[in-house]
């Protein structure tokens, strides 16, 4: 395997209140599908307790942008004290869920995904080429990956209606 | 026997702790395997009463030959610990379910040249190597992609049977 560059450090999003988990998960999956990422759900744990459910989901979707570069986004969802409740919205009874949700997102750019340059001489040649010939190409893709993560973060925070608080 | 292409680096896992319908999930997995026109094999069925409850291990395998050279295999491993049968009233109907902790692992693989047609001699092995390389040159090798998402669909079926909130998806 080639180098793994952490492009976006872990970004956290916390929310306590009412939401619909199936809608939030659908938003994440829809975004991944539209952006061409392969969905990889590594872990999905559900524990049912008297005070509510605890759910832990770990997604590691990836996308090959070229023969050598792969974009990987790691998403961790931790939901605690999840309960089904009914609230009134615009005069109508709506079934939602109440709980605390923590979301962590980070992005990694992997090089040499097909392990073609593992021998020392070719590894050195690849480093030189990446630094002097393909630097712009790699930087462009790094920017695209950062934008992707920012877009996903914005989608989730917009769904949870967190964006209404801004600095002026 | 030919080379195997693993569809996932690690198996897809689903863990559940609570009350679940193990019989319903078992039937749903077998039904899914049959819908994919696969041959169903049960590699392991082990149930052991211990002090903390019941331990159940089930190994399920689905195999289908896609064409003369490719074969798709799906493997499901179910493990239940601290299992205890409970009677539950669901939608006004009495149902026998299980309370405990469950771990389900789903993995899939594509096997090339499963019948060994291209392994008769060193010449045919070289022909096979070129043939598979040309066949799979397309980026995101089409069959691997299709069966990758079909195996992900099995994980979704298991989550739907367990009534998980994240069972609905865009894929």
Coordinates of C-alpha atoms in Angstrom, one line a residue:
Chain A
X1 CA 0.0 0.0 0.0
X2 CA 1.2 3.5 -0.7
X3 CA 1.2 6.6 1.5
X4 CA -1.9 7.6 3.4
X5 CA -2.3 11.4 3.7
X6 CA -4.8 12.7 6.2
X7 CA -6.4 15.5 4.2
X8 CA -9.1 16.4 6.7
X9 CA -8.5 16.0 10.4
X10 CA -11.4 14.5 12.4
X11 CA -14.3 16.9 12.3
X12 CA -17.0 16.4 15.0
X13 CA -20.6 17.3 15.0
X14 CA -22.8 16.8 18.1
X15 CA -26.5 17.2 18.4
X16 CA -29.0 16.5 21.1
X17 CA -32.7 16.6 20.3
X18 CA -35.2 15.4 17.9
X19 CA -34.3 13.8 14.5
X20 CA -35.1 10.9 12.3
X21 CA -32.2 8.5 12.1
X22 CA -33.4 6.8 9.0
X23 CA -33.6 10.1 7.2
X24 CA -30.1 11.2 8.3
X25 CA -28.6 7.8 7.2
X26 CA -30.4 8.2 3.9
X27 CA -29.0 11.6 3.4
X28 CA -25.4 10.3 4.0
X29 CA -26.0 7.3 1.7
X30 CA -27.6 9.5 -1.1
X31 CA -24.6 11.9 -0.9
X32 CA -22.1 9.0 -1.2
X33 CA -24.0 7.5 -4.2
X34 CA -24.2 10.9 -6.0
X35 CA -20.5 11.6 -5.4
X36 CA -19.5 8.2 -6.7
X37 CA -18.2 6.7 -3.5
X38 CA -18.5 2.9 -2.9
X39 CA -20.4 2.4 0.3
X40 CA -18.5 0.3 2.9
X41 CA -20.2 -0.2 6.2
X42 CA -17.5 -1.8 8.4
X43 CA -19.4 -1.9 11.7
X44 CA -23.0 -1.5 12.7
X45 CA -23.8 -2.1 16.4
X46 CA -27.1 -1.7 18.0
X47 CA -27.6 -2.2 21.8
X48 CA -31.0 -1.9 23.3
X49 CA -31.2 -0.7 26.9
X50 CA -34.1 0.4 29.1
X51 CA -33.1 4.1 28.8
X52 CA -32.9 3.8 25.0
X53 CA -30.9 2.4 22.1
X54 CA -27.2 2.9 21.6
X55 CA -26.1 2.7 18.0
X56 CA -22.6 2.8 16.5
X57 CA -22.1 2.9 12.8
X58 CA -18.7 3.1 11.0
X59 CA -18.6 3.8 7.3
X60 CA -15.4 3.9 5.2
X61 CA -16.6 4.8 1.7
X62 CA -13.9 5.1 -0.9
X63 CA -13.5 6.3 -4.5
X64 CA -10.7 5.7 -7.0
X65 CA -10.0 8.9 -8.8
X66 CA -7.1 7.6 -10.8
X67 CA -5.0 4.4 -11.1
X68 CA -2.9 5.6 -8.2
X69 CA -5.0 7.8 -6.0
X70 CA -8.0 6.8 -3.9
X71 CA -10.1 9.0 -1.7
X72 CA -11.3 7.5 1.6
X73 CA -13.8 9.2 3.9
X74 CA -14.3 7.8 7.4
X75 CA -17.6 8.5 9.0
X76 CA -18.5 7.4 12.6
X77 CA -21.9 7.8 14.0
X78 CA -22.5 7.3 17.7
X79 CA -26.1 7.7 18.8
X80 CA -27.0 7.2 22.5
X81 CA -30.3 7.2 24.5
X82 CA -32.3 6.9 21.3
X83 CA -36.0 6.8 21.9
X84 CA -39.1 6.9 19.7
X85 CA -41.3 9.9 20.6
X86 CA -44.2 11.6 19.0
X87 CA -44.2 15.4 18.7
X88 CA -46.5 18.0 17.2
X89 CA -45.2 19.8 14.1
X90 CA -47.5 22.4 12.5
X91 CA -50.5 20.8 14.3
X92 CA -49.7 17.3 13.1
X93 CA -48.5 14.4 15.2
X94 CA -45.1 13.2 13.9
X95 CA -43.2 10.1 14.9
X96 CA -39.5 11.1 15.4
X97 CA -36.6 10.0 17.6
X98 CA -34.9 11.7 20.5
X99 CA -31.4 11.2 21.5
X100 CA -27.8 12.4 21.3
X101 CA -25.8 12.0 18.2
X102 CA -22.1 12.4 17.6
X103 CA -20.7 12.3 14.1
X104 CA -17.0 12.2 13.3
X105 CA -15.7 12.7 9.7
X106 CA -12.2 12.6 8.4
X107 CA -10.7 12.1 4.9
X108 CA -7.6 10.3 3.8
X109 CA -5.9 10.3 0.4
X110 CA -4.2 7.0 -0.4
X111 CA -1.5 6.7 -3.0
X112 CA -0.4 3.7 -5.0
X113 CA -3.6 1.8 -4.3
X114 CA -2.7 -1.1 -6.6
X115 CA 0.7 -1.6 -4.9
X116 CA 2.7 -1.2 -8.1
X117 CA 5.6 0.7 -6.7
X118 CA 6.6 -1.4 -3.6
X119 CA 10.2 -2.1 -4.6
X120 CA 12.7 0.5 -3.2
X121 CA 13.8 1.9 -6.6
X122 CA 10.3 2.3 -8.0
X123 CA 9.1 3.7 -4.7
X124 CA 11.8 6.4 -4.9
X125 CA 10.9 7.1 -8.5
X126 CA 7.3 7.5 -7.6
X127 CA 8.1 9.9 -4.8
X128 CA 10.1 12.1 -7.2
X129 CA 7.4 12.0 -9.9
X130 CA 4.7 12.8 -7.3
X131 CA 6.7 15.8 -6.0
X132 CA 7.9 17.3 -9.2
X133 CA 5.7 16.2 -12.1
X134 CA 2.3 15.3 -10.6
X135 CA 2.3 17.8 -7.7
X136 CA -0.5 20.0 -9.3
X137 CA -2.6 16.9 -10.1
X138 CA -2.4 15.6 -6.6
X139 CA -3.0 19.0 -5.0
X140 CA -6.1 19.4 -7.2
X141 CA -7.5 16.1 -5.9
X142 CA -6.6 17.0 -2.4
X143 CA -8.7 20.2 -2.7
X144 CA -11.6 18.2 -4.2
X145 CA -11.5 15.8 -1.3
X146 CA -11.6 18.6 1.2
X147 CA -14.6 20.1 -0.6
X148 CA -16.3 16.8 -0.6
X149 CA -16.0 16.5 3.2
X150 CA -17.1 20.0 3.7
X151 CA -20.1 19.4 1.5
X152 CA -21.1 16.3 3.5
X153 CA -20.6 18.1 6.8
X154 CA -22.8 20.9 5.6
X155 CA -25.5 18.5 4.4
X156 CA -25.6 16.8 7.8
X157 CA -25.6 20.0 9.8
X158 CA -28.2 21.5 7.6
X159 CA -30.5 18.4 8.2
X160 CA -30.0 18.8 12.0
X161 CA -30.6 22.5 11.6
X162 CA -27.4 23.5 13.4
X163 CA -26.3 26.1 10.8
X164 CA -28.7 28.7 12.1
X165 CA -26.1 29.9 14.6
X166 CA -23.4 31.9 12.8
X167 CA -20.8 34.5 13.8
X168 CA -21.5 37.9 12.5
Chain B
X1 CA -9.4 -24.2 -8.2
X2 CA -8.8 -20.6 -9.3
X3 CA -7.9 -17.4 -7.7
X4 CA -10.4 -15.7 -5.4
X5 CA -11.3 -12.0 -5.5
X6 CA -12.5 -10.8 -2.1
X7 CA -15.3 -8.3 -2.5
X8 CA -14.6 -6.6 0.9
X9 CA -11.3 -6.1 2.7
X10 CA -13.1 -7.1 6.0
X11 CA -16.5 -8.8 6.4
X12 CA -19.5 -6.5 6.8
X13 CA -20.6 -6.8 10.5
X14 CA -23.9 -6.2 12.2
X15 CA -24.0 -6.4 16.0
X16 CA -27.3 -6.4 17.9
X17 CA -28.0 -6.5 21.6
X18 CA -31.6 -6.8 22.7
X19 CA -34.7 -8.8 21.6
X20 CA -34.6 -10.1 18.0
X21 CA -36.3 -12.6 15.8
X22 CA -33.6 -15.1 15.1
X23 CA -35.9 -17.5 13.2
X24 CA -37.2 -14.7 11.0
X25 CA -33.6 -13.5 10.3
X26 CA -32.5 -17.1 9.4
X27 CA -35.4 -17.5 7.0
X28 CA -34.8 -14.1 5.5
X29 CA -31.2 -14.9 4.8
X30 CA -32.1 -18.2 3.2
X31 CA -34.8 -16.6 1.2
X32 CA -32.4 -13.9 -0.1
X33 CA -29.9 -16.6 -1.1
X34 CA -32.6 -18.5 -3.0
X35 CA -33.8 -15.3 -4.7
X36 CA -30.3 -14.8 -6.1
X37 CA -30.5 -18.3 -7.7
X38 CA -27.8 -19.5 -5.4
X39 CA -27.3 -23.0 -4.0
X40 CA -27.6 -22.8 -0.2
X41 CA -25.3 -24.8 2.1
X42 CA -25.3 -24.7 5.8
X43 CA -21.8 -25.2 6.9
X44 CA -22.4 -25.0 10.7
X45 CA -25.3 -25.1 13.1
X46 CA -24.1 -25.2 16.7
X47 CA -26.2 -24.6 19.8
X48 CA -24.8 -24.9 23.2
X49 CA -26.5 -24.2 26.6
X50 CA -24.1 -22.5 29.0
X51 CA -24.6 -20.8 32.4
X52 CA -25.0 -17.3 30.9
X53 CA -27.6 -18.4 28.4
X54 CA -27.4 -20.2 25.0
X55 CA -24.6 -19.9 22.5
X56 CA -25.7 -20.3 18.9
X57 CA -23.3 -20.4 15.8
X58 CA -24.7 -20.7 12.3
X59 CA -22.6 -20.8 9.2
X60 CA -24.4 -20.2 5.8
X61 CA -23.0 -20.3 2.4
X62 CA -24.6 -19.4 -1.0
X63 CA -22.8 -20.3 -4.2
X64 CA -23.8 -19.6 -7.8
X65 CA -21.8 -20.1 -11.1
X66 CA -22.1 -17.0 -13.1
X67 CA -20.5 -18.4 -16.2
X68 CA -17.8 -20.9 -17.2
X69 CA -15.1 -18.9 -15.5
X70 CA -16.6 -16.9 -12.6
X71 CA -18.4 -18.1 -9.4
X72 CA -19.9 -15.8 -6.7
X73 CA -19.9 -17.0 -3.1
X74 CA -21.6 -15.3 -0.2
X75 CA -20.8 -16.4 3.4
X76 CA -22.8 -15.4 6.5
X77 CA -21.7 -16.2 10.0
X78 CA -24.1 -15.7 12.8
X79 CA -23.1 -15.9 16.4
X80 CA -25.4 -15.4 19.4
X81 CA -24.2 -15.3 23.0
X82 CA -26.2 -15.0 26.2
X83 CA -29.2 -16.1 24.2
X84 CA -32.5 -16.7 25.9
X85 CA -35.9 -17.4 24.4
X86 CA -38.6 -15.0 25.4
X87 CA -42.3 -14.7 24.5
X88 CA -43.2 -11.3 23.1
X89 CA -46.5 -9.8 22.0
X90 CA -45.9 -8.0 18.7
X91 CA -48.8 -6.3 16.9
X92 CA -51.2 -8.3 19.1
X93 CA -49.7 -11.7 18.1
X94 CA -47.6 -13.8 20.5
X95 CA -44.2 -14.5 19.1
X96 CA -41.2 -16.4 20.4
X97 CA -38.1 -14.3 20.0
X98 CA -34.6 -14.3 21.5
X99 CA -32.9 -12.0 23.9
X100 CA -29.2 -11.7 23.8
X101 CA -26.2 -10.4 21.8
X102 CA -25.7 -11.3 18.2
X103 CA -22.9 -10.8 15.7
X104 CA -23.5 -11.3 12.0
X105 CA -20.6 -11.2 9.5
X106 CA -21.3 -11.1 5.8
X107 CA -18.5 -11.7 3.2
X108 CA -18.5 -12.3 -0.5
X109 CA -16.0 -13.4 -3.1
X110 CA -15.7 -14.0 -6.8
X111 CA -13.7 -17.0 -7.9
X112 CA -12.0 -17.1 -11.3
X113 CA -11.7 -20.4 -13.2
X114 CA -13.4 -22.4 -10.4
X115 CA -13.5 -25.6 -12.5
X116 CA -9.8 -25.5 -13.4
X117 CA -10.3 -25.4 -17.1
X118 CA -7.3 -23.0 -17.5
X119 CA -5.0 -24.9 -15.2
X120 CA -4.4 -28.0 -17.3
X121 CA -0.9 -26.9 -18.3
X122 CA 1.5 -24.0 -18.1
X123 CA 0.4 -22.8 -21.6
X124 CA -3.2 -22.7 -20.6
X125 CA -2.3 -20.9 -17.3
X126 CA -0.6 -18.1 -19.3
X127 CA -3.7 -18.0 -21.7
X128 CA -5.9 -17.7 -18.6
X129 CA -3.8 -14.9 -17.1
X130 CA -4.1 -12.8 -20.3
X131 CA -7.8 -13.7 -20.6
X132 CA -8.6 -12.5 -17.1
X133 CA -6.5 -9.4 -17.4
X134 CA -8.3 -8.4 -20.6
X135 CA -11.7 -9.3 -19.2
X136 CA -11.1 -7.2 -16.0
X137 CA -9.3 -4.3 -17.6
X138 CA -12.4 -2.1 -17.2
X139 CA -12.0 0.1 -14.2
X140 CA -14.3 -1.1 -11.4
X141 CA -14.6 -4.5 -13.2
X142 CA -18.3 -4.6 -13.8
X143 CA -19.1 -8.0 -12.2
X144 CA -17.2 -7.2 -9.1
X145 CA -19.1 -4.0 -8.7
X146 CA -22.5 -5.7 -9.3
X147 CA -21.9 -8.5 -6.8
X148 CA -20.4 -6.1 -4.3
X149 CA -23.7 -4.2 -4.1
X150 CA -25.7 -7.4 -4.1
X151 CA -23.8 -8.5 -1.0
X152 CA -24.3 -5.1 0.6
X153 CA -28.1 -5.7 -0.1
X154 CA -27.9 -8.8 2.0
X155 CA -26.6 -6.8 4.9
X156 CA -29.5 -4.4 4.4
X157 CA -32.0 -7.3 4.4
X158 CA -30.5 -8.5 7.8
X159 CA -30.9 -5.0 9.2
X160 CA -34.5 -4.8 8.0
X161 CA -35.3 -8.1 9.7
X162 CA -33.8 -6.8 12.9
X163 CA -35.8 -3.6 12.6
X164 CA -32.8 -1.3 12.6
X165 CA -33.3 2.4 11.9
X166 CA -30.5 2.5 9.3
X167 CA -32.0 -0.3 7.2
X168 CA -33.2 2.1 4.5
X169 CA -30.5 3.2 2.2
X170 CA -29.9 5.0 -1.1
X171 CA -27.9 2.1 -2.6

